[in-house]
């Protein structure tokens, strides 16, 4: 299980960063996720999506243990230098635009923020995101629609939103 978990930790860490907005909290949350996954390895079903399983664990830990932290009292997160870790391109223009998009995503309410990260950053299907977040499919679609509306003005900054992250 330890060797199987290692390749998915980047995705878990990015998701943890999207929840917490801070590198140190994302590191702690990822470490707690690995520990919980190792302890619960018997609950993992072979052939199922290990990344989704670990992200579900990560979210559960966040909801159970970190809700009381001050960062959760706010509906948005301040941009930190750590958001640069979410962008994997070396192009300065794309990095600048990605930073602007990430800033706006971090300003979304948590439910929209985590949904956007799962679907648009990690590439989960709507149904998979619904399972991970334990919400109906319609809720995922609604959150994404609301988030897209909130981020709609970003299209004015750069004509091609698909250029971010090479998509």
Tab-separated table of C-alpha atoms in Angstrom:
chain	number	residue	atom	x	y	z
A	1	UNK	CA	0.000	0.000	0.000
A	2	UNK	CA	2.857	2.406	0.788
A	3	UNK	CA	4.283	2.193	-2.723
A	4	UNK	CA	0.818	2.454	-4.284
A	5	UNK	CA	0.012	5.638	-2.323
A	6	UNK	CA	3.169	7.569	-3.225
A	7	UNK	CA	2.197	8.419	-6.835
A	8	UNK	CA	-1.175	9.888	-5.778
A	9	UNK	CA	0.187	12.119	-3.020
A	10	UNK	CA	0.766	15.043	-5.396
A	11	UNK	CA	-2.952	15.103	-6.180
A	12	UNK	CA	-3.820	14.752	-2.498
A	13	UNK	CA	-1.432	17.570	-1.602
A	14	UNK	CA	-2.899	19.890	-4.250
A	15	UNK	CA	-6.382	19.121	-2.936
A	16	UNK	CA	-5.189	19.734	0.639
A	17	UNK	CA	-3.698	23.056	-0.468
A	18	UNK	CA	-6.991	24.012	-2.091
A	19	UNK	CA	-8.738	23.359	1.220
A	20	UNK	CA	-6.228	25.034	3.506
A	21	UNK	CA	-4.503	27.626	1.335
A	22	UNK	CA	-1.270	27.138	3.250
A	23	UNK	CA	1.677	24.878	2.462
A	24	UNK	CA	2.270	23.788	6.055
A	25	UNK	CA	-1.378	22.870	6.590
A	26	UNK	CA	-1.438	21.038	3.247
A	27	UNK	CA	1.684	19.126	4.285
A	28	UNK	CA	0.128	18.171	7.633
A	29	UNK	CA	-3.146	17.200	6.005
A	30	UNK	CA	-1.361	15.076	3.406
A	31	UNK	CA	0.700	13.365	6.092
A	32	UNK	CA	-2.450	12.622	8.103
A	33	UNK	CA	-4.064	11.266	4.931
A	34	UNK	CA	-1.163	8.885	4.295
A	35	UNK	CA	-1.284	7.704	7.884
A	36	UNK	CA	-5.045	7.148	7.777
A	37	UNK	CA	-4.800	5.383	4.397
A	38	UNK	CA	-2.103	3.073	5.732
A	39	UNK	CA	-4.160	2.327	8.838
A	40	UNK	CA	-7.286	1.735	6.749
A	41	UNK	CA	-5.685	-0.131	3.856
A	42	UNK	CA	-8.029	-3.053	4.450
A	43	UNK	CA	-10.974	-0.857	3.476
A	44	UNK	CA	-9.533	-0.079	0.046
A	45	UNK	CA	-11.088	-2.156	-2.734
A	46	UNK	CA	-8.623	-3.361	-5.359
A	47	UNK	CA	-9.384	-1.897	-8.745
A	48	UNK	CA	-11.055	1.222	-7.358
A	49	UNK	CA	-9.597	4.716	-7.822
A	50	UNK	CA	-6.839	5.098	-5.219
A	51	UNK	CA	-6.558	8.846	-5.797
A	52	UNK	CA	-10.278	9.341	-5.162
A	53	UNK	CA	-10.086	7.145	-2.056
A	54	UNK	CA	-7.170	9.147	-0.640
A	55	UNK	CA	-8.794	12.500	-1.463
A	56	UNK	CA	-11.945	11.317	0.307
A	57	UNK	CA	-9.831	10.503	3.367
A	58	UNK	CA	-8.128	13.902	3.100
A	59	UNK	CA	-11.438	15.731	2.987
A	60	UNK	CA	-12.792	13.723	5.904
A	61	UNK	CA	-9.759	14.618	8.014
A	62	UNK	CA	-10.127	18.277	7.050
A	63	UNK	CA	-13.787	18.322	8.003
A	64	UNK	CA	-13.267	16.404	11.241
A	65	UNK	CA	-10.048	17.912	12.609
A	66	UNK	CA	-9.410	21.283	10.998
A	67	UNK	CA	-12.856	22.867	10.921
A	68	UNK	CA	-12.226	24.748	14.142
A	69	UNK	CA	-9.179	26.559	12.763
A	70	UNK	CA	-9.509	30.239	12.021
A	71	UNK	CA	-9.044	29.753	8.303
A	72	UNK	CA	-12.373	27.899	8.162
A	73	UNK	CA	-14.280	30.861	9.575
A	74	UNK	CA	-13.707	32.798	6.375
A	75	UNK	CA	-15.472	32.073	3.084
A	76	UNK	CA	-12.317	32.777	1.094
A	77	UNK	CA	-8.577	32.300	1.349
A	78	UNK	CA	-5.824	34.823	0.850
A	79	UNK	CA	-3.367	34.125	-1.929
A	80	UNK	CA	-0.081	32.789	-0.655
A	81	UNK	CA	3.107	32.117	-2.596
A	82	UNK	CA	2.247	28.411	-2.285
A	83	UNK	CA	-0.389	28.653	-4.994
A	84	UNK	CA	2.450	28.749	-7.482
A	85	UNK	CA	2.852	25.052	-6.687
A	86	UNK	CA	-0.476	24.401	-8.421
A	87	UNK	CA	0.835	25.596	-11.771
A	88	UNK	CA	3.190	23.285	-13.618
A	89	UNK	CA	4.174	25.452	-16.565
A	90	UNK	CA	7.296	27.556	-17.053
A	91	UNK	CA	5.713	30.167	-19.342
A	92	UNK	CA	5.674	33.510	-17.522
A	93	UNK	CA	2.457	34.746	-19.157
A	94	UNK	CA	0.646	31.496	-18.443
A	95	UNK	CA	1.972	31.432	-14.869
A	96	UNK	CA	0.738	34.972	-14.308
A	97	UNK	CA	-2.693	34.108	-15.660
A	98	UNK	CA	-2.758	30.829	-13.704
A	99	UNK	CA	-1.929	32.774	-10.540
A	100	UNK	CA	-4.844	35.141	-11.242
A	101	UNK	CA	-7.205	32.199	-11.815
A	102	UNK	CA	-5.992	30.409	-8.688
A	103	UNK	CA	-6.466	33.586	-6.637
A	104	UNK	CA	-10.062	33.833	-7.826
A	105	UNK	CA	-10.668	30.127	-7.201
A	106	UNK	CA	-9.356	30.536	-3.640
A	107	UNK	CA	-11.860	33.346	-3.136
A	108	UNK	CA	-14.759	30.990	-3.886
A	109	UNK	CA	-16.685	29.463	-0.970
A	110	UNK	CA	-15.146	26.190	0.181
A	111	UNK	CA	-17.753	23.927	-1.420
A	112	UNK	CA	-17.206	25.501	-4.838
A	113	UNK	CA	-13.434	25.640	-4.343
A	114	UNK	CA	-13.066	21.941	-3.578
A	115	UNK	CA	-15.399	21.010	-6.454
A	116	UNK	CA	-13.453	23.143	-8.944
A	117	UNK	CA	-10.154	21.584	-7.843
A	118	UNK	CA	-11.484	18.038	-8.122
A	119	UNK	CA	-13.068	18.490	-11.554
A	120	UNK	CA	-10.877	21.064	-13.305
A	121	UNK	CA	-7.481	20.541	-11.669
A	122	UNK	CA	-7.499	16.846	-10.818
A	123	UNK	CA	-9.711	15.828	-13.723
A	124	UNK	CA	-12.304	13.784	-11.867
A	125	UNK	CA	-15.603	13.154	-13.607
A	126	UNK	CA	-18.657	14.801	-12.083
A	127	UNK	CA	-19.863	11.455	-10.728
A	128	UNK	CA	-16.485	10.770	-9.123
A	129	UNK	CA	-16.402	14.225	-7.542
A	130	UNK	CA	-19.928	13.641	-6.209
A	131	UNK	CA	-18.798	10.382	-4.608
A	132	UNK	CA	-15.664	11.946	-3.113
A	133	UNK	CA	-17.611	14.873	-1.654
A	134	UNK	CA	-20.586	12.689	-0.740
A	135	UNK	CA	-23.094	14.965	-2.462
A	136	UNK	CA	-25.617	14.397	-5.255
A	137	UNK	CA	-24.476	14.800	-8.859
A	138	UNK	CA	-26.778	17.805	-9.241
A	139	UNK	CA	-24.937	19.541	-6.408
A	140	UNK	CA	-21.643	19.145	-8.268
A	141	UNK	CA	-23.177	20.578	-11.416
A	142	UNK	CA	-24.704	23.470	-9.471
A	143	UNK	CA	-21.442	24.279	-7.675
A	144	UNK	CA	-19.505	24.248	-10.932
A	145	UNK	CA	-22.096	26.414	-12.654
A	146	UNK	CA	-21.989	28.937	-9.825
A	147	UNK	CA	-18.184	28.877	-9.777
A	148	UNK	CA	-18.011	29.362	-13.556
A	149	UNK	CA	-20.346	32.345	-13.249
A	150	UNK	CA	-18.141	33.824	-10.520
A	151	UNK	CA	-15.025	33.254	-12.638
A	152	UNK	CA	-16.602	34.301	-15.945
A	153	UNK	CA	-14.886	37.690	-15.991
A	154	UNK	CA	-11.487	35.966	-16.090
A	155	UNK	CA	-12.084	35.257	-19.766
A	156	UNK	CA	-11.561	38.978	-20.352
A	157	UNK	CA	-8.009	38.725	-19.004
A	158	UNK	CA	-6.920	36.139	-21.533
A	159	UNK	CA	-8.825	35.053	-24.633
A	160	UNK	CA	-8.144	31.317	-24.199
A	161	UNK	CA	-8.841	29.890	-20.757
A	162	UNK	CA	-7.832	26.441	-22.030
A	163	UNK	CA	-4.208	27.570	-22.288
A	164	UNK	CA	-3.855	27.414	-18.508
A	165	UNK	CA	-2.129	24.242	-17.476
A	166	UNK	CA	-1.813	23.136	-21.072
A	167	UNK	CA	-5.431	22.041	-21.400
